[in-house]
Amino acid sequence: MTQEKEVLKEVSERALAPVEGEPGLAVLVEPEEKRPEEKKRDKRTRGRKKKTELKEKAEPEKKALPALPEEEKTPVILDPLQQYLREISKYPLLSREEEERLTKEYYKTRDPRIAYRLVTSNLRLVVKIALDFQKFWMQNFLDLIQEGNLGLMQAVKKFDPYRGVKFSYYASFWIKAYILKFIMDNWRLVKIGTTQAQRKLFYNLRKEKERLDAMGFEPAPKLISQRLNVREEDVIEMEQRMSAGEISLDAPIKEDSDELHRDFLADPGPKVEDQVAKREVLTKLKGLLEEFGKDLKDKERVIFYERLLAEDPLTLQQIGQRFGISRERVRQIEERLLKKLRKYLKERLPDAENYPLAIETS
């Protein structure tokens, strides 16, 4: 019995393998001896596994950090003017060739889609011009832009592309005219330029008072009315309207008040009415010149547009060579044309002598 135990102990490391087709029977299988290279490989594998286990025990388990919430983006709030400027910047500008082609197409077809392109491509021009008038208007700047846009649309309707004038140049006068009319109608919240007499007083009352002071006369309404050929009542009314705003910007409303008269300023610089007058008359004059040029023929037309109105005028010699006539003959035609022009302007601008004209025709 002891011998059997020793035999079992001796073979305890052996494996029992079932025999196929013989259930319940087993045979002792002698394990195969491993080759030297396999033993080395197994040893390296066990070593790496042991190192990994030791490292995992030594290092504490790393916990994943919670995801940070995304920073909420605060929407940028734009004021109406900024929104408008951003919107019009989306419209592409036209090249000189595109502008010329579109204006000619619109002149023939009156296609509203073409008019839309001409207007939208020049909206930035309106803003640029309106900026020149901003100092005359203490209220919402968008009011001036809106009026200028109306002038731009009118320019598209009226423009004749066959006169050799650039559209943007022509449109600028319509834009200025609409802005000026708006300022005139709303200055100091009253309409002070609704009649010819009121416009004359608006442009000249202050200058006439200064002129009378310099001459040693009391600038009384009666004397002013006689010199300007208007009613005395109109002089008194205009004085009241114009003097209402001559309060310093930093002057308090009351002695014990911190509130200031922010809407009115006695400006020592150029007077608002003088600036407005110059711009309005320039606009009127430009419009009359355009109308005058419609009926001109041949030589007079060339002299008028390419010499009198051109930024880079032709010489008498150049015009003479074009038509095969002498310089003296061109000068005579020009002189006759200027006389005709002066008569035309005098008939349509009767109070022109009261205005600081910006264009000389002599």
mmCIF file of C-alpha atoms in Angstrom:
data_model
loop_
_atom_site.group_PDB
_atom_site.id
_atom_site.type_symbol
_atom_site.label_atom_id
_atom_site.label_comp_id
_atom_site.label_asym_id
_atom_site.label_seq_id
_atom_site.Cartn_x
_atom_site.Cartn_y
_atom_site.Cartn_z
ATOM 1 C CA MET A 1 0.000 0.000 0.000
ATOM 2 C CA THR A 2 2.866 2.300 0.846
ATOM 3 C CA GLN A 3 4.423 1.539 -2.489
ATOM 4 C CA GLU A 4 1.235 2.555 -4.311
ATOM 5 C CA LYS A 5 1.166 5.942 -2.498
ATOM 6 C CA GLU A 6 4.715 6.629 -3.534
ATOM 7 C CA VAL A 7 3.862 5.842 -7.152
ATOM 8 C CA LEU A 8 0.868 8.216 -7.043
ATOM 9 C CA LYS A 9 2.987 10.958 -5.479
ATOM 10 C CA GLU A 10 5.615 10.490 -8.106
ATOM 11 C CA VAL A 11 3.150 10.976 -10.935
ATOM 12 C CA SER A 12 1.082 13.756 -9.256
ATOM 13 C CA GLU A 13 2.469 16.308 -11.661
ATOM 14 C CA ARG A 14 1.418 14.304 -14.690
ATOM 15 C CA ALA A 15 -1.782 15.024 -16.569
ATOM 16 C CA LEU A 16 -4.679 12.661 -17.007
ATOM 17 C CA ALA A 17 -5.942 12.758 -20.604
ATOM 18 C CA PRO A 18 -9.254 11.186 -21.678
ATOM 19 C CA VAL A 19 -9.058 8.728 -24.514
ATOM 20 C CA GLU A 20 -11.385 9.330 -27.460
ATOM 21 C CA GLY A 21 -14.058 6.699 -27.831
ATOM 22 C CA GLU A 22 -13.270 5.279 -24.382
ATOM 23 C CA PRO A 23 -15.314 7.265 -21.842
ATOM 24 C CA GLY A 24 -14.205 6.853 -18.260
ATOM 25 C CA LEU A 25 -10.738 5.629 -19.213
ATOM 26 C CA ALA A 26 -7.628 7.730 -18.912
ATOM 27 C CA VAL A 27 -3.986 7.242 -19.683
ATOM 28 C CA LEU A 28 -1.017 8.876 -18.159
ATOM 29 C CA VAL A 29 0.580 11.372 -20.596
ATOM 30 C CA GLU A 30 4.183 12.201 -20.165
ATOM 31 C CA PRO A 31 4.632 16.008 -20.667
ATOM 32 C CA GLU A 32 6.918 16.939 -23.526
ATOM 33 C CA GLU A 33 10.174 18.642 -22.686
ATOM 34 C CA LYS A 34 10.186 22.338 -23.846
ATOM 35 C CA ARG A 35 12.946 23.633 -26.044
ATOM 36 C CA PRO A 36 15.436 26.159 -24.546
ATOM 37 C CA GLU A 37 14.199 29.115 -26.649
ATOM 38 C CA GLU A 38 10.577 28.493 -25.557
ATOM 39 C CA LYS A 39 11.662 28.490 -21.909
ATOM 40 C CA LYS A 40 13.389 31.865 -22.343
ATOM 41 C CA ARG A 41 10.334 33.366 -24.038
ATOM 42 C CA ASP A 42 8.012 32.185 -21.264
ATOM 43 C CA LYS A 43 10.365 33.603 -18.666
ATOM 44 C CA ARG A 44 10.392 37.038 -20.337
ATOM 45 C CA THR A 45 6.569 37.052 -20.590
ATOM 46 C CA ARG A 46 6.204 36.227 -16.880
ATOM 47 C CA GLY A 47 8.677 38.992 -16.010
ATOM 48 C CA ARG A 48 6.782 41.630 -17.960
ATOM 49 C CA LYS A 49 3.476 40.543 -16.468
ATOM 50 C CA LYS A 50 4.887 40.781 -12.964
ATOM 51 C CA LYS A 51 6.259 44.298 -13.556
ATOM 52 C CA THR A 52 2.877 45.434 -14.868
ATOM 53 C CA GLU A 53 1.098 44.089 -11.799
ATOM 54 C CA LEU A 54 3.555 45.830 -9.445
ATOM 55 C CA LYS A 55 3.153 49.151 -11.313
ATOM 56 C CA GLU A 56 -0.630 48.980 -11.155
ATOM 57 C CA LYS A 57 -0.490 48.379 -7.399
ATOM 58 C CA ALA A 58 1.926 51.254 -6.833
ATOM 59 C CA GLU A 59 -0.043 53.870 -8.844
ATOM 60 C CA PRO A 60 -3.460 54.924 -7.569
ATOM 61 C CA GLU A 61 -6.295 54.640 -10.025
ATOM 62 C CA LYS A 62 -6.656 57.783 -12.095
ATOM 63 C CA LYS A 63 -10.145 59.166 -12.227
ATOM 64 C CA ALA A 64 -11.349 60.955 -15.338
ATOM 65 C CA LEU A 65 -11.835 64.676 -14.809
ATOM 66 C CA PRO A 66 -15.381 65.915 -15.311
ATOM 67 C CA ALA A 67 -15.925 67.704 -18.628
ATOM 68 C CA LEU A 68 -15.805 71.450 -18.291
ATOM 69 C CA PRO A 69 -18.961 73.197 -19.466
ATOM 70 C CA GLU A 70 -18.522 75.160 -22.686
ATOM 71 C CA GLU A 71 -18.211 78.871 -22.140
ATOM 72 C CA GLU A 72 -21.443 80.541 -23.039
ATOM 73 C CA LYS A 73 -20.924 83.057 -25.828
ATOM 74 C CA THR A 74 -22.468 86.419 -25.139
ATOM 75 C CA PRO A 75 -24.166 87.678 -28.297
ATOM 76 C CA VAL A 76 -22.775 90.965 -29.625
ATOM 77 C CA ILE A 77 -25.530 93.556 -29.639
ATOM 78 C CA LEU A 78 -25.149 96.114 -32.415
ATOM 79 C CA ASP A 79 -26.904 99.456 -32.481
ATOM 80 C CA PRO A 80 -29.126 100.199 -35.509
ATOM 81 C CA LEU A 81 -26.415 102.181 -37.296
ATOM 82 C CA GLN A 82 -23.858 99.384 -36.913
ATOM 83 C CA GLN A 83 -26.403 96.851 -38.133
ATOM 84 C CA TYR A 84 -27.142 98.996 -41.168
ATOM 85 C CA LEU A 85 -23.460 99.481 -42.024
ATOM 86 C CA ARG A 86 -22.841 95.748 -41.701
ATOM 87 C CA GLU A 87 -25.808 95.011 -43.948
ATOM 88 C CA ILE A 88 -24.854 97.389 -46.779
ATOM 89 C CA SER A 89 -21.269 96.117 -46.742
ATOM 90 C CA LYS A 90 -22.614 92.856 -48.209
ATOM 91 C CA TYR A 91 -23.526 94.550 -51.483
ATOM 92 C CA PRO A 92 -20.643 94.528 -54.005
ATOM 93 C CA LEU A 93 -19.399 97.727 -55.578
ATOM 94 C CA LEU A 94 -19.594 98.171 -59.331
ATOM 95 C CA SER A 95 -16.615 98.771 -61.557
ATOM 96 C CA ARG A 96 -16.733 101.767 -63.903
ATOM 97 C CA GLU A 97 -17.491 99.443 -66.827
ATOM 98 C CA GLU A 98 -20.295 97.640 -64.955
ATOM 99 C CA GLU A 99 -21.811 100.937 -63.846
ATOM 100 C CA GLU A 100 -21.767 102.292 -67.386
ATOM 101 C CA ARG A 101 -23.320 99.122 -68.793
ATOM 102 C CA LEU A 102 -26.063 98.932 -66.158
ATOM 103 C CA THR A 103 -27.015 102.602 -66.405
ATOM 104 C CA LYS A 104 -27.407 102.286 -70.167
ATOM 105 C CA GLU A 105 -29.487 99.121 -69.792
ATOM 106 C CA TYR A 106 -31.732 100.772 -67.229
ATOM 107 C CA TYR A 107 -32.088 103.891 -69.372
ATOM 108 C CA LYS A 108 -33.477 101.694 -72.167
ATOM 109 C CA THR A 109 -35.434 99.032 -70.258
ATOM 110 C CA ARG A 110 -36.350 100.605 -66.883
ATOM 111 C CA ASP A 111 -35.821 97.161 -65.393
ATOM 112 C CA PRO A 112 -36.351 97.400 -61.580
ATOM 113 C CA ARG A 113 -33.756 94.668 -61.004
ATOM 114 C CA ILE A 114 -31.095 96.858 -62.608
ATOM 115 C CA ALA A 115 -32.254 99.848 -60.571
ATOM 116 C CA TYR A 116 -31.905 97.708 -57.443
ATOM 117 C CA ARG A 117 -28.276 96.909 -58.284
ATOM 118 C CA LEU A 118 -27.453 100.540 -58.987
ATOM 119 C CA VAL A 119 -28.986 101.641 -55.690
ATOM 120 C CA THR A 120 -27.487 98.937 -53.458
ATOM 121 C CA SER A 121 -24.006 99.341 -54.925
ATOM 122 C CA ASN A 122 -24.042 103.057 -54.003
ATOM 123 C CA LEU A 123 -25.487 102.871 -50.480
ATOM 124 C CA ARG A 124 -22.016 103.431 -49.022
ATOM 125 C CA LEU A 125 -21.774 106.660 -51.029
ATOM 126 C CA VAL A 126 -24.902 107.908 -49.231
ATOM 127 C CA VAL A 127 -23.337 107.212 -45.834
ATOM 128 C CA LYS A 128 -20.157 109.048 -46.825
ATOM 129 C CA ILE A 129 -22.103 112.124 -47.957
ATOM 130 C CA ALA A 130 -24.401 112.040 -44.925
ATOM 131 C CA LEU A 131 -21.336 112.192 -42.661
ATOM 132 C CA ASP A 132 -20.548 115.634 -44.094
ATOM 133 C CA PHE A 133 -23.927 116.871 -42.830
ATOM 134 C CA GLN A 134 -23.894 115.149 -39.449
ATOM 135 C CA LYS A 135 -22.760 118.305 -37.637
ATOM 136 C CA PHE A 136 -25.928 120.044 -38.838
ATOM 137 C CA TRP A 137 -28.175 117.325 -37.434
ATOM 138 C CA MET A 138 -28.087 116.526 -33.714
ATOM 139 C CA GLN A 139 -30.693 113.766 -33.938
ATOM 140 C CA ASN A 140 -30.568 110.241 -35.357
ATOM 141 C CA PHE A 141 -27.901 109.958 -38.055
ATOM 142 C CA LEU A 142 -29.996 107.306 -39.796
ATOM 143 C CA ASP A 143 -32.508 110.046 -40.657
ATOM 144 C CA LEU A 144 -29.944 111.657 -42.943
ATOM 145 C CA ILE A 145 -29.029 108.312 -44.493
ATOM 146 C CA GLN A 146 -32.672 107.544 -45.193
ATOM 147 C CA GLU A 147 -33.185 110.875 -46.949
ATOM 148 C CA GLY A 148 -29.970 110.403 -48.903
ATOM 149 C CA ASN A 149 -31.191 106.993 -50.070
ATOM 150 C CA LEU A 150 -34.327 108.644 -51.455
ATOM 151 C CA GLY A 151 -32.111 111.051 -53.366
ATOM 152 C CA LEU A 152 -30.072 108.128 -54.700
ATOM 153 C CA MET A 153 -33.205 106.412 -56.017
ATOM 154 C CA GLN A 154 -34.270 109.640 -57.695
ATOM 155 C CA ALA A 155 -30.837 109.914 -59.320
ATOM 156 C CA VAL A 156 -31.222 106.424 -60.801
ATOM 157 C CA LYS A 157 -34.523 107.468 -62.392
ATOM 158 C CA LYS A 158 -33.205 110.751 -63.786
ATOM 159 C CA PHE A 159 -29.713 109.760 -64.921
ATOM 160 C CA ASP A 160 -28.839 110.011 -68.611
ATOM 161 C CA PRO A 161 -25.786 107.789 -69.280
ATOM 162 C CA TYR A 162 -25.113 109.381 -72.666
ATOM 163 C CA ARG A 163 -23.993 112.750 -71.317
ATOM 164 C CA GLY A 164 -20.516 111.628 -70.346
ATOM 165 C CA VAL A 165 -21.036 112.151 -66.610
ATOM 166 C CA LYS A 166 -20.153 109.480 -64.061
ATOM 167 C CA PHE A 167 -23.243 108.170 -62.259
ATOM 168 C CA SER A 168 -21.835 108.437 -58.733
ATOM 169 C CA TYR A 169 -20.881 112.063 -59.409
ATOM 170 C CA TYR A 170 -24.374 112.840 -60.704
ATOM 171 C CA ALA A 171 -26.056 110.953 -57.842
ATOM 172 C CA SER A 172 -24.095 112.861 -55.200
ATOM 173 C CA PHE A 173 -26.023 116.044 -56.025
ATOM 174 C CA TRP A 174 -29.387 114.351 -55.636
ATOM 175 C CA ILE A 175 -28.277 112.796 -52.353
ATOM 176 C CA LYS A 176 -27.114 116.161 -51.005
ATOM 177 C CA ALA A 177 -30.290 117.880 -52.189
ATOM 178 C CA TYR A 178 -32.551 115.454 -50.323
ATOM 179 C CA ILE A 179 -30.461 115.632 -47.152
ATOM 180 C CA LEU A 180 -30.374 119.436 -47.267
ATOM 181 C CA LYS A 181 -34.131 119.671 -47.765
ATOM 182 C CA PHE A 182 -34.659 117.366 -44.796
ATOM 183 C CA ILE A 183 -32.416 119.525 -42.592
ATOM 184 C CA MET A 184 -34.153 122.679 -43.778
ATOM 185 C CA ASP A 185 -37.600 121.240 -43.052
ATOM 186 C CA ASN A 186 -36.656 119.987 -39.607
ATOM 187 C CA TRP A 187 -34.054 122.425 -38.287
ATOM 188 C CA ARG A 188 -34.958 123.397 -34.703
ATOM 189 C CA LEU A 189 -38.079 121.239 -35.179
ATOM 190 C CA VAL A 190 -39.798 123.955 -37.292
ATOM 191 C CA LYS A 191 -39.918 124.579 -41.004
ATOM 192 C CA ILE A 192 -37.924 127.745 -41.521
ATOM 193 C CA GLY A 193 -37.348 127.558 -45.268
ATOM 194 C CA THR A 194 -40.790 126.962 -46.714
ATOM 195 C CA THR A 195 -41.095 130.254 -48.651
ATOM 196 C CA GLN A 196 -38.681 132.307 -50.730
ATOM 197 C CA ALA A 197 -38.720 135.119 -48.144
ATOM 198 C CA GLN A 198 -37.939 132.698 -45.325
ATOM 199 C CA ARG A 199 -35.078 131.139 -47.269
ATOM 200 C CA LYS A 200 -33.650 134.576 -48.007
ATOM 201 C CA LEU A 201 -33.809 135.471 -44.302
ATOM 202 C CA PHE A 202 -32.422 132.114 -43.264
ATOM 203 C CA TYR A 203 -29.359 132.627 -45.457
ATOM 204 C CA ASN A 204 -28.847 136.370 -44.970
ATOM 205 C CA LEU A 205 -30.372 137.638 -41.721
ATOM 206 C CA ARG A 206 -27.293 137.154 -39.582
ATOM 207 C CA LYS A 207 -24.939 138.562 -42.222
ATOM 208 C CA GLU A 208 -27.179 141.595 -42.784
ATOM 209 C CA LYS A 209 -27.280 142.353 -39.048
ATOM 210 C CA GLU A 210 -23.478 142.136 -38.868
ATOM 211 C CA ARG A 211 -23.179 144.377 -41.931
ATOM 212 C CA LEU A 212 -25.467 147.028 -40.399
ATOM 213 C CA ASP A 213 -23.569 146.870 -37.102
ATOM 214 C CA ALA A 214 -20.301 147.472 -38.945
ATOM 215 C CA MET A 215 -21.847 150.478 -40.692
ATOM 216 C CA GLY A 216 -23.023 151.931 -37.378
ATOM 217 C CA PHE A 217 -26.742 151.294 -37.870
ATOM 218 C CA GLU A 218 -29.126 149.604 -35.447
ATOM 219 C CA PRO A 219 -30.142 146.290 -37.103
ATOM 220 C CA ALA A 220 -33.854 146.844 -36.515
ATOM 221 C CA PRO A 221 -36.367 144.514 -38.204
ATOM 222 C CA LYS A 222 -37.832 147.364 -40.258
ATOM 223 C CA LEU A 223 -34.461 148.349 -41.739
ATOM 224 C CA ILE A 224 -33.552 144.728 -42.431
ATOM 225 C CA SER A 225 -36.896 144.105 -44.149
ATOM 226 C CA GLN A 226 -36.286 147.100 -46.421
ATOM 227 C CA ARG A 227 -32.764 146.016 -47.340
ATOM 228 C CA LEU A 228 -33.760 142.389 -48.024
ATOM 229 C CA ASN A 229 -37.128 143.262 -49.576
ATOM 230 C CA VAL A 230 -39.194 141.091 -47.228
ATOM 231 C CA ARG A 231 -41.961 141.768 -44.738
ATOM 232 C CA GLU A 232 -41.046 143.093 -41.307
ATOM 233 C CA GLU A 233 -43.160 140.341 -39.720
ATOM 234 C CA ASP A 234 -41.027 137.713 -41.477
ATOM 235 C CA VAL A 235 -37.849 139.283 -40.075
ATOM 236 C CA ILE A 236 -39.209 139.254 -36.508
ATOM 237 C CA GLU A 237 -40.403 135.647 -36.816
ATOM 238 C CA MET A 238 -37.088 134.441 -38.257
ATOM 239 C CA GLU A 239 -35.097 136.258 -35.550
ATOM 240 C CA GLN A 240 -37.100 134.470 -32.875
ATOM 241 C CA ARG A 241 -36.598 131.084 -34.488
ATOM 242 C CA MET A 242 -32.894 131.462 -35.121
ATOM 243 C CA SER A 243 -32.041 133.005 -31.749
ATOM 244 C CA ALA A 244 -33.765 130.210 -29.834
ATOM 245 C CA GLY A 245 -30.775 127.903 -30.204
ATOM 246 C CA GLU A 246 -27.914 130.247 -29.320
ATOM 247 C CA ILE A 247 -27.121 128.790 -25.919
ATOM 248 C CA SER A 248 -23.757 127.390 -24.931
ATOM 249 C CA LEU A 249 -23.508 123.621 -24.912
ATOM 250 C CA ASP A 250 -22.198 123.687 -21.320
ATOM 251 C CA ALA A 251 -24.662 126.237 -19.955
ATOM 252 C CA PRO A 252 -26.951 124.815 -17.237
ATOM 253 C CA ILE A 253 -30.692 124.977 -17.687
ATOM 254 C CA LYS A 254 -30.994 126.554 -14.212
ATOM 255 C CA GLU A 255 -28.446 127.988 -11.822
ATOM 256 C CA ASP A 256 -28.865 125.123 -9.371
ATOM 257 C CA SER A 257 -29.210 122.427 -12.034
ATOM 258 C CA ASP A 258 -26.633 119.975 -13.358
ATOM 259 C CA GLU A 259 -28.537 119.507 -16.622
ATOM 260 C CA LEU A 260 -26.996 121.207 -19.663
ATOM 261 C CA HIS A 261 -28.372 122.545 -22.927
ATOM 262 C CA ARG A 262 -26.861 119.729 -24.966
ATOM 263 C CA ASP A 263 -28.926 120.421 -28.060
ATOM 264 C CA PHE A 264 -27.856 124.023 -28.693
ATOM 265 C CA LEU A 265 -24.431 125.503 -29.207
ATOM 266 C CA ALA A 266 -23.253 129.026 -29.991
ATOM 267 C CA ASP A 267 -20.476 127.967 -32.337
ATOM 268 C CA PRO A 268 -17.751 130.561 -33.075
ATOM 269 C CA GLY A 269 -16.909 128.736 -36.288
ATOM 270 C CA PRO A 270 -18.783 128.817 -39.605
ATOM 271 C CA LYS A 271 -22.513 129.277 -39.102
ATOM 272 C CA VAL A 272 -24.772 126.338 -39.845
ATOM 273 C CA GLU A 273 -27.060 128.400 -42.047
ATOM 274 C CA ASP A 274 -24.107 129.582 -44.166
ATOM 275 C CA GLN A 275 -22.925 126.035 -44.703
ATOM 276 C CA VAL A 276 -26.409 124.808 -45.564
ATOM 277 C CA ALA A 277 -26.937 127.747 -47.916
ATOM 278 C CA LYS A 278 -23.777 127.039 -49.884
ATOM 279 C CA ARG A 279 -24.618 123.387 -50.294
ATOM 280 C CA GLU A 280 -28.230 123.982 -51.288
ATOM 281 C CA VAL A 281 -27.352 126.622 -53.869
ATOM 282 C CA LEU A 282 -24.615 124.426 -55.298
ATOM 283 C CA THR A 283 -27.142 121.624 -55.696
ATOM 284 C CA LYS A 284 -29.672 123.944 -57.341
ATOM 285 C CA LEU A 285 -27.058 125.341 -59.673
ATOM 286 C CA LYS A 286 -25.791 121.920 -60.714
ATOM 287 C CA GLY A 287 -29.335 120.838 -61.547
ATOM 288 C CA LEU A 288 -29.907 123.940 -63.657
ATOM 289 C CA LEU A 289 -26.627 123.404 -65.497
ATOM 290 C CA GLU A 290 -27.698 119.862 -66.356
ATOM 291 C CA GLU A 291 -31.007 121.138 -67.723
ATOM 292 C CA PHE A 292 -29.268 123.910 -69.663
ATOM 293 C CA GLY A 293 -26.955 121.440 -71.383
ATOM 294 C CA LYS A 294 -29.807 119.326 -72.762
ATOM 295 C CA ASP A 295 -30.593 121.686 -75.651
ATOM 296 C CA LEU A 296 -27.032 122.464 -76.711
ATOM 297 C CA LYS A 297 -25.756 121.261 -80.078
ATOM 298 C CA ASP A 298 -22.365 120.388 -81.544
ATOM 299 C CA LYS A 299 -19.724 123.012 -80.704
ATOM 300 C CA GLU A 300 -21.621 124.598 -77.803
ATOM 301 C CA ARG A 301 -22.208 121.182 -76.248
ATOM 302 C CA VAL A 302 -18.512 120.284 -76.429
ATOM 303 C CA ILE A 303 -17.463 123.666 -75.005
ATOM 304 C CA PHE A 304 -20.035 123.402 -72.213
ATOM 305 C CA TYR A 305 -19.284 119.856 -71.047
ATOM 306 C CA GLU A 306 -15.645 119.405 -72.012
ATOM 307 C CA ARG A 307 -14.389 122.888 -71.197
ATOM 308 C CA LEU A 308 -16.681 124.769 -68.793
ATOM 309 C CA LEU A 309 -17.779 121.833 -66.595
ATOM 310 C CA ALA A 310 -14.924 119.367 -67.044
ATOM 311 C CA GLU A 311 -12.466 118.666 -64.241
ATOM 312 C CA ASP A 312 -9.693 118.609 -66.849
ATOM 313 C CA PRO A 313 -10.979 121.137 -69.436
ATOM 314 C CA LEU A 314 -9.940 121.149 -73.076
ATOM 315 C CA THR A 315 -8.042 124.157 -74.392
ATOM 316 C CA LEU A 316 -9.380 126.482 -77.079
ATOM 317 C CA GLN A 317 -6.754 125.041 -79.414
ATOM 318 C CA GLN A 318 -7.901 121.443 -78.839
ATOM 319 C CA ILE A 319 -11.541 122.283 -79.496
ATOM 320 C CA GLY A 320 -10.595 124.296 -82.579
ATOM 321 C CA GLN A 321 -8.637 121.376 -84.015
ATOM 322 C CA ARG A 322 -11.566 119.037 -83.422
ATOM 323 C CA PHE A 323 -13.968 121.190 -85.463
ATOM 324 C CA GLY A 324 -11.444 122.691 -87.884
ATOM 325 C CA ILE A 325 -11.880 126.271 -86.659
ATOM 326 C CA SER A 326 -9.574 128.858 -85.090
ATOM 327 C CA ARG A 327 -8.995 129.452 -81.391
ATOM 328 C CA GLU A 328 -10.598 132.878 -81.748
ATOM 329 C CA ARG A 329 -13.750 131.365 -83.207
ATOM 330 C CA VAL A 330 -13.974 128.925 -80.286
ATOM 331 C CA ARG A 331 -13.555 131.823 -77.850
ATOM 332 C CA GLN A 332 -16.412 133.715 -79.522
ATOM 333 C CA ILE A 333 -18.711 130.688 -79.296
ATOM 334 C CA GLU A 334 -17.769 130.260 -75.640
ATOM 335 C CA GLU A 335 -18.488 133.931 -74.877
ATOM 336 C CA ARG A 336 -21.894 133.717 -76.549
ATOM 337 C CA LEU A 337 -22.627 130.515 -74.642
ATOM 338 C CA LEU A 338 -21.758 132.130 -71.295
ATOM 339 C CA LYS A 339 -24.099 135.057 -71.956
ATOM 340 C CA LYS A 340 -26.875 132.607 -72.742
ATOM 341 C CA LEU A 341 -26.086 130.667 -69.566
ATOM 342 C CA ARG A 342 -26.124 133.772 -67.339
ATOM 343 C CA LYS A 343 -29.521 134.764 -68.698
ATOM 344 C CA TYR A 344 -30.838 131.229 -68.176
ATOM 345 C CA LEU A 345 -29.674 131.154 -64.546
ATOM 346 C CA LYS A 346 -30.980 134.626 -63.765
ATOM 347 C CA GLU A 347 -34.457 133.672 -64.975
ATOM 348 C CA ARG A 348 -34.558 130.492 -62.907
ATOM 349 C CA LEU A 349 -32.607 131.604 -59.840
ATOM 350 C CA PRO A 350 -33.993 135.105 -59.179
ATOM 351 C CA ASP A 351 -32.426 135.549 -55.733
ATOM 352 C CA ALA A 352 -29.020 134.195 -56.785
ATOM 353 C CA GLU A 353 -27.304 137.472 -55.855
ATOM 354 C CA ASN A 354 -28.150 136.742 -52.205
ATOM 355 C CA TYR A 355 -26.415 133.362 -52.269
ATOM 356 C CA PRO A 356 -22.696 132.594 -51.880
ATOM 357 C CA LEU A 357 -22.397 130.907 -55.278
ATOM 358 C CA ALA A 358 -19.729 128.230 -55.446
ATOM 359 C CA ILE A 359 -19.433 128.150 -59.248
ATOM 360 C CA GLU A 360 -18.327 131.082 -61.352
ATOM 361 C CA THR A 361 -19.611 131.153 -64.921
ATOM 362 C CA SER A 362 -17.539 134.080 -66.156
#
